[in-house]
Amino acid sequence: MLLKPPFQKPQITIKVLFLQIISPVDAASFNSALQEYWGMQNIYLTKTARQALWLILSSIKPEPGSEVIVSSFTPVVVPLAAMKAGCQPVFCDVIQDGFVMSPEDAEKKVTKKTIAIVMPYSFGCFSDIEKFTALARKHNLILIEDCAQTLKGKYKDKYIGFNADFGIWSFGISKNIGSLNGGAFWYHDRHKKGVEKAMAKFLLNNKPKHNIFDHFRASGVPFINTRFGYWLLRPIIDYYQRGRETSRSIGYDTAEFDSALTNFEAALCHRQLNRYDHVYQRRKMNYQIYENELKNLVKFPSQPFEFEPDYLYAPILVEQQVRARLLNQFQNTLVSDINFAYINELDVLKGISFNTPNRLRVQDEYLLLTLHHSDKLTRKIARQLKLAIIKFSK
């Protein structure tokens, strides 16, 4: 592969942009579409998932010093959202040889100051909702399902995200429906009063900010999706991502919290939702291709039979030495390691305990495989990785 395919592939296409021009839709239409898709009400749209988490925590009016248990293997925006709401993040370890929070370690982290648990389905993997629900009830805690990396996953024939007090989703450019911006949250009826009051205050003070740059960015996505476009623009993309990570190391970007979702952003999310079942089937098929080719060489996450996953990527665990060589040869093309490791290096989080040995091991052994290509190209990638893993294991 002379020009290697990009690891990320936002699903915005020329057709999606054209449809928005000839038949525009707005945020209210997208909200209605989500409610119909999941068969649920009590859904609010937000600019991002981190904004959704901040609004949820703000709606329960935390006391100063309140603690929120979050995964130690998570994007930095999760603890930053908790801090913006006036809470202290407490980091929980992951399960052994897995990517999701350990309910046993979470219980050890509960104190008199704990008010909530943010339970993620990292990379679309199963998180033990029944154990976390029991834990939340035992200690009278708010349980928030973080579904930022899943959309269509089900447990016991019920969509995940609707099993606790709240559920949050992301529609960002690298997420399941791959739009520009967008998030949403669902709330249980028992939280209706607090949520509606918080949202009314937010929408009164924070109007949608229309940014012409978003239109140009959306128009450029179909070109960037190609191998040539990604190869040509990769230095610019990498520079942009480094800049965003640097800004987050200083603190949270208020623009990502303090503006409402625009109709243009919501419309792109709506178009993506309309075609998501096709995307879901392709990713499901490609995951099976990787499993068939690599199952004897790497570890895939184990899932209960009652769980229907909606994988954003195919996450695997591989020996540390092999992983390093794979990243050196295929980083951001055939494999990636979306970096959660630097979360404990941020200035704003210094002084917070990271007693999470499972996480330390997992972050040195995990890789992500892309699922967005055709089945033909995915088979080629799987075979190329298989040969490389065999070679690097010697």
Coordinates of C-alpha atoms in Angstrom, one line a residue:
M1 CA 0.0 0.0 0.0
L2 CA 2.0 3.0 -1.3
L3 CA -0.4 5.5 0.1
K4 CA -1.7 3.8 3.2
P5 CA -5.4 4.4 4.1
P6 CA -6.2 6.9 6.9
F7 CA -7.1 5.3 10.2
Q8 CA -9.9 7.7 10.9
K9 CA -12.7 8.2 8.3
P10 CA -15.4 10.7 9.1
Q11 CA -18.6 9.5 7.4
I12 CA -19.5 12.9 5.9
T13 CA -19.9 12.5 2.1
I14 CA -20.6 14.8 -0.8
K15 CA -24.1 13.3 -0.9
V16 CA -24.7 14.3 2.7
L17 CA -23.6 17.9 2.1
F18 CA -25.7 18.1 -1.1
L19 CA -28.8 16.8 0.7
Q20 CA -28.4 19.5 3.3
I21 CA -28.3 22.2 0.6
I22 CA -31.4 21.0 -1.2
S23 CA -33.4 19.9 1.8
P24 CA -32.1 21.5 5.0
V25 CA -33.1 20.1 8.4
D26 CA -32.7 21.6 11.9
A27 CA -31.8 20.6 15.4
A28 CA -35.4 19.8 16.4
S29 CA -35.7 17.3 13.5
F30 CA -32.5 15.6 14.7
N31 CA -33.8 15.4 18.2
S32 CA -37.0 13.8 17.0
A33 CA -35.0 11.3 14.9
L34 CA -33.0 10.2 17.8
Q35 CA -36.1 9.7 20.0
E36 CA -37.6 7.6 17.2
Y37 CA -34.3 5.7 16.6
W38 CA -34.0 4.6 20.3
G39 CA -37.7 4.6 21.1
M40 CA -37.0 7.0 24.1
Q41 CA -37.9 10.5 25.1
N42 CA -36.2 12.9 27.6
I43 CA -33.3 13.6 25.2
Y44 CA -31.4 16.9 24.9
L45 CA -28.9 17.8 22.2
T46 CA -25.6 19.4 23.2
K47 CA -22.5 20.7 21.4
T48 CA -20.3 17.8 22.6
A49 CA -20.5 14.8 25.0
R50 CA -18.3 16.6 27.5
Q51 CA -20.8 19.5 27.5
A52 CA -23.5 16.9 28.2
L53 CA -21.6 15.5 31.2
W54 CA -20.9 19.0 32.6
L55 CA -24.7 19.9 32.3
I56 CA -25.7 16.6 33.9
L57 CA -23.4 17.1 36.9
S58 CA -24.4 20.8 37.1
S59 CA -28.1 19.8 37.2
I60 CA -27.6 17.8 40.4
K61 CA -26.0 20.8 42.1
P62 CA -22.9 19.2 43.6
E63 CA -21.6 20.5 47.0
P64 CA -18.0 21.8 47.0
G65 CA -15.6 18.9 47.1
S66 CA -18.0 16.4 45.7
E67 CA -16.3 13.4 44.0
V68 CA -17.1 11.8 40.7
I69 CA -15.6 8.4 39.9
V70 CA -14.3 8.2 36.3
S71 CA -12.3 5.7 34.4
S72 CA -8.5 6.1 34.4
F73 CA -8.5 4.9 30.8
T74 CA -10.6 7.7 29.2
P75 CA -10.2 10.9 27.2
V76 CA -9.0 13.8 29.3
V77 CA -12.2 15.8 28.6
V78 CA -14.1 13.5 31.0
P79 CA -12.3 14.6 34.2
L80 CA -12.2 18.1 32.9
A81 CA -16.0 18.2 32.5
A82 CA -16.3 17.0 36.1
M83 CA -14.0 19.7 37.3
K84 CA -15.9 22.4 35.4
A85 CA -19.0 21.3 37.2
G86 CA -17.2 21.9 40.5
C87 CA -16.4 18.2 41.2
Q88 CA -13.2 16.3 42.0
P89 CA -12.5 13.4 39.6
V90 CA -11.5 10.1 41.3
F91 CA -9.8 7.6 38.9
C92 CA -10.9 4.0 38.8
D93 CA -8.9 1.1 37.4
V94 CA -10.0 -1.0 34.5
I95 CA -10.8 -4.7 34.5
Q96 CA -7.9 -7.1 34.0
D97 CA -7.1 -7.5 30.3
G98 CA -9.9 -5.1 29.3
F99 CA -10.8 -1.5 28.6
V100 CA -13.7 -0.7 30.8
M101 CA -14.0 0.3 34.5
S102 CA -13.7 -2.3 37.2
P103 CA -16.9 -2.3 39.4
E104 CA -14.8 -3.8 42.2
D105 CA -12.2 -1.0 42.1
A106 CA -15.0 1.6 41.8
E107 CA -16.5 0.4 45.1
K108 CA -13.1 0.8 46.8
K109 CA -13.1 4.5 45.6
V110 CA -16.5 5.4 47.0
T111 CA -16.4 7.8 49.9
K112 CA -18.9 10.0 51.8
K113 CA -18.1 12.7 49.2
T114 CA -18.9 10.6 46.1
I115 CA -22.0 11.7 44.2
A116 CA -21.7 10.0 40.8
I117 CA -20.0 7.3 38.7
V118 CA -19.3 7.9 35.0
M119 CA -19.3 4.4 33.4
P120 CA -17.9 4.3 29.9
Y121 CA -18.3 1.7 27.1
S122 CA -14.8 2.2 25.9
F123 CA -14.4 1.5 22.2
G124 CA -17.9 0.0 22.3
C125 CA -16.9 -2.8 24.7
F126 CA -19.3 -4.1 27.3
S127 CA -19.3 -2.6 30.8
D128 CA -21.1 -4.5 33.6
I129 CA -24.2 -2.3 33.9
E130 CA -25.8 -4.7 36.4
K131 CA -22.9 -4.5 38.9
F132 CA -22.6 -0.8 38.5
T133 CA -26.4 -0.3 38.9
A134 CA -26.2 -2.3 42.1
L135 CA -23.2 -0.3 43.3
A136 CA -25.0 3.0 42.7
R137 CA -28.1 1.9 44.5
K138 CA -26.1 0.6 47.5
H139 CA -24.4 3.9 48.0
N140 CA -27.2 6.2 46.7
L141 CA -25.1 7.5 43.7
I142 CA -25.9 8.9 40.3
L143 CA -24.9 6.5 37.6
I144 CA -24.1 8.0 34.1
E145 CA -23.6 5.7 31.1
D146 CA -20.9 7.2 28.9
C147 CA -21.9 6.0 25.4
A148 CA -19.6 8.4 23.5
Q149 CA -18.0 5.4 21.7
T150 CA -21.2 3.5 20.9
L151 CA -24.6 4.2 19.5
K152 CA -26.4 1.0 18.7
G153 CA -25.1 -1.4 21.3
K154 CA -27.7 -3.4 23.2
Y155 CA -27.7 -5.5 26.4
K156 CA -30.6 -8.0 26.8
D157 CA -32.3 -6.4 23.8
K158 CA -32.3 -2.9 25.3
Y159 CA -30.2 -0.1 23.9
I160 CA -27.4 0.9 26.3
G161 CA -27.5 4.4 27.6
F162 CA -31.0 4.0 29.1
N163 CA -30.3 1.7 32.0
A164 CA -29.2 4.2 34.7
D165 CA -29.9 7.8 35.7
F166 CA -28.3 9.4 32.6
G167 CA -26.8 8.4 29.3
I168 CA -24.5 10.5 27.1
W169 CA -23.4 10.2 23.5
S170 CA -21.0 11.9 21.1
F171 CA -21.4 12.6 17.4
G172 CA -17.9 14.1 16.9
I173 CA -15.8 13.6 13.9
S174 CA -14.1 10.4 15.1
K175 CA -17.2 8.8 16.7
N176 CA -19.8 6.3 15.5
I177 CA -21.7 8.5 13.2
G178 CA -18.7 10.7 12.5
S179 CA -20.1 14.3 12.1
L180 CA -18.4 17.6 12.9
N181 CA -19.7 18.3 16.4
G182 CA -22.6 17.1 18.4
G183 CA -23.7 15.3 21.6
A184 CA -26.8 14.3 23.4
F185 CA -27.9 13.1 26.8
W186 CA -30.9 11.2 28.2
Y187 CA -32.2 11.6 31.7
H188 CA -34.5 9.4 33.8
D189 CA -37.9 11.0 34.8
R190 CA -36.7 11.3 38.4
H191 CA -34.2 14.0 37.3
K192 CA -36.6 16.0 35.1
K193 CA -36.9 19.0 37.3
G194 CA -33.2 19.6 37.8
V195 CA -32.3 18.9 34.2
E196 CA -35.0 21.2 32.7
K197 CA -33.9 24.0 35.1
A198 CA -30.2 23.6 34.2
M199 CA -31.0 23.4 30.4
A200 CA -33.2 26.5 30.5
K201 CA -30.5 28.5 32.2
F202 CA -27.8 27.2 29.7
L203 CA -29.9 27.9 26.6
L204 CA -30.8 31.4 27.8
N205 CA -27.1 32.3 28.2
N206 CA -25.5 30.3 25.4
K207 CA -26.9 30.6 21.9
P208 CA -25.7 28.6 18.9
K209 CA -22.5 30.2 17.5
H210 CA -22.5 29.8 13.7
N211 CA -19.0 29.4 12.4
I212 CA -18.2 29.5 8.7
F213 CA -15.1 27.4 9.4
D214 CA -17.4 24.5 10.1
H215 CA -18.9 24.7 6.6
F216 CA -15.4 24.7 5.0
R217 CA -14.3 21.8 7.3
A218 CA -17.3 19.7 6.4
S219 CA -16.7 20.4 2.7
G220 CA -13.1 19.2 3.0
V221 CA -13.9 15.9 4.7
P222 CA -14.8 13.9 1.5
F223 CA -11.4 14.9 0.1
I224 CA -9.5 14.1 3.3
N225 CA -11.1 10.7 3.4
T226 CA -9.1 9.6 0.3
R227 CA -5.7 8.0 0.6
F228 CA -4.1 10.9 -1.4
G229 CA -5.9 13.6 0.5
Y230 CA -4.9 12.1 3.9
W231 CA -1.3 11.6 2.8
L232 CA -1.1 15.2 1.5
L233 CA -2.7 16.8 4.5
R234 CA -1.5 14.6 7.3
P235 CA 1.2 17.0 8.6
I236 CA -1.5 19.7 9.0
I237 CA -3.9 17.3 10.7
D238 CA -1.2 16.1 13.1
Y239 CA -0.3 19.7 13.9
Y240 CA -3.9 20.6 14.6
Q241 CA -4.4 17.6 16.9
R242 CA -1.2 18.4 18.8
G243 CA -2.4 21.9 19.4
R244 CA -5.7 20.7 20.8
E245 CA -3.9 18.4 23.2
T246 CA -1.6 21.2 24.3
S247 CA -4.6 23.5 25.0
R248 CA -6.3 20.7 27.0
S249 CA -3.1 20.2 29.1
I250 CA -3.5 23.8 30.3
G251 CA -7.2 23.5 31.1
Y252 CA -10.6 23.1 29.5
D253 CA -11.5 24.9 26.4
T254 CA -14.6 27.0 27.4
A255 CA -15.7 27.1 23.7
E256 CA -16.3 23.4 23.9
F257 CA -18.7 23.8 26.8
D258 CA -20.3 27.2 26.4
S259 CA -22.0 27.2 23.0
A260 CA -25.1 25.4 21.8
L261 CA -25.3 23.0 18.9
T262 CA -26.1 24.8 15.6
N263 CA -28.7 23.7 13.1
F264 CA -25.9 23.0 10.5
E265 CA -24.1 20.7 13.0
A266 CA -27.3 19.0 14.0
A267 CA -28.3 18.5 10.3
L268 CA -25.1 16.7 9.5
C269 CA -25.6 14.4 12.5
H270 CA -29.2 13.7 11.3
R271 CA -28.0 12.8 7.8
Q272 CA -25.4 10.5 9.3
L273 CA -27.9 8.8 11.6
N274 CA -30.1 8.0 8.6
R275 CA -27.3 5.9 7.1
Y276 CA -25.8 4.5 10.3
D277 CA -27.3 1.1 10.0
H278 CA -25.3 0.5 6.9
V279 CA -22.1 1.8 8.6
Y280 CA -22.9 -0.5 11.6
Q281 CA -23.2 -3.6 9.4
R282 CA -19.9 -2.9 7.7
R283 CA -18.1 -2.4 11.0
K284 CA -19.6 -5.6 12.4
M285 CA -18.5 -7.6 9.4
N286 CA -14.9 -6.1 9.5
Y287 CA -14.6 -6.9 13.2
Q288 CA -15.4 -10.5 12.4
I289 CA -12.7 -10.5 9.7
Y290 CA -10.1 -9.3 12.2
E291 CA -11.2 -11.9 14.7
N292 CA -10.9 -14.7 12.1
E293 CA -7.4 -13.7 11.0
L294 CA -5.9 -12.6 14.3
K295 CA -7.7 -14.5 17.1
N296 CA -4.7 -16.9 17.8
L297 CA -2.2 -14.0 17.8
V298 CA -3.8 -11.2 19.9
K299 CA -6.5 -10.8 22.6
F300 CA -9.9 -9.5 21.7
P301 CA -12.2 -8.3 24.5
S302 CA -14.6 -10.9 25.9
Q303 CA -18.2 -10.0 25.7
P304 CA -21.3 -11.7 27.3
F305 CA -23.7 -13.4 24.9
E306 CA -26.5 -11.0 25.9
F307 CA -24.5 -8.0 24.7
E308 CA -24.7 -6.8 21.1
P309 CA -21.7 -4.6 20.6
D310 CA -21.5 -1.5 18.4
Y311 CA -17.7 -1.3 17.9
L312 CA -16.2 2.0 17.0
Y313 CA -12.8 0.2 16.5
A314 CA -11.6 -3.3 17.0
P315 CA -9.5 -3.1 20.2
I316 CA -6.9 -5.7 20.8
L317 CA -4.1 -6.5 23.3
V318 CA -0.7 -7.6 22.0
E319 CA 2.7 -8.0 23.6
Q320 CA 4.4 -4.7 24.4
Q321 CA 7.4 -5.3 22.1
V322 CA 5.2 -6.3 19.2
R323 CA 3.0 -3.3 19.8
A324 CA 5.9 -0.9 19.6
R325 CA 7.0 -2.3 16.3
L326 CA 3.5 -2.3 14.8
L327 CA 3.0 1.4 15.8
N328 CA 6.4 2.3 14.4
Q329 CA 5.4 0.8 11.0
F330 CA 1.6 1.4 10.8
Q331 CA 0.7 4.3 13.2
N332 CA -2.5 6.1 12.2
T333 CA -2.9 4.0 9.1
L334 CA -3.5 0.3 9.8
V335 CA -3.4 0.7 13.6
S336 CA -3.6 3.5 16.2
D337 CA -3.2 4.1 19.9
I338 CA -5.5 7.0 20.8
N339 CA -3.5 8.3 23.6
F340 CA -5.2 8.2 27.0
A341 CA -1.8 7.7 28.7
Y342 CA -1.0 11.5 29.1
I343 CA -4.1 12.0 31.2
N344 CA -2.1 11.7 34.4
E345 CA 0.5 14.2 33.1
L346 CA -1.8 17.2 32.8
D347 CA -1.1 20.1 35.0
V348 CA -4.7 20.5 36.1
L349 CA -4.8 16.9 37.3
K350 CA -1.6 16.9 39.3
G351 CA -2.0 15.7 42.9
I352 CA -4.8 13.3 42.0
S353 CA -4.0 9.6 42.7
F354 CA -3.6 7.2 39.8
N355 CA -3.4 3.9 41.7
T356 CA -4.5 1.9 38.6
P357 CA -2.1 -1.0 37.8
N358 CA -4.4 -2.7 35.3
R359 CA -4.7 0.5 33.3
L360 CA -0.9 0.9 33.2
R361 CA -0.5 -2.6 31.7
V362 CA -3.4 -2.2 29.2
Q363 CA -2.1 1.2 27.9
D364 CA 1.2 -0.5 27.0
E365 CA -0.4 -3.4 25.2
Y366 CA -3.5 -2.2 23.4
L367 CA -4.0 -1.2 19.8
L368 CA -7.0 -0.2 17.8
L369 CA -7.9 -1.5 14.3
T370 CA -10.0 0.5 12.0
L371 CA -13.4 -0.8 10.9
H372 CA -14.5 1.7 8.2
H373 CA -12.9 0.2 5.1
S374 CA -14.5 -2.2 2.6
D375 CA -14.4 -5.9 3.5
K376 CA -11.9 -6.4 0.6
L377 CA -9.5 -3.8 2.0
T378 CA -10.0 -5.0 5.6
R379 CA -9.0 -8.5 4.6
K380 CA -5.8 -7.2 3.1
I381 CA -5.1 -5.1 6.2
A382 CA -5.8 -8.1 8.5
R383 CA -3.4 -10.4 6.5
Q384 CA -0.7 -7.7 6.5
L385 CA -1.0 -7.3 10.2
K386 CA -1.0 -11.1 10.7
L387 CA 2.3 -11.4 8.8
A388 CA 3.8 -8.5 10.7
I389 CA 2.7 -9.8 14.1
I390 CA 4.2 -13.2 13.3
K391 CA 7.4 -11.6 12.2
F392 CA 7.7 -9.3 15.2
S393 CA 6.9 -12.1 17.6
K394 CA 10.0 -14.1 16.7

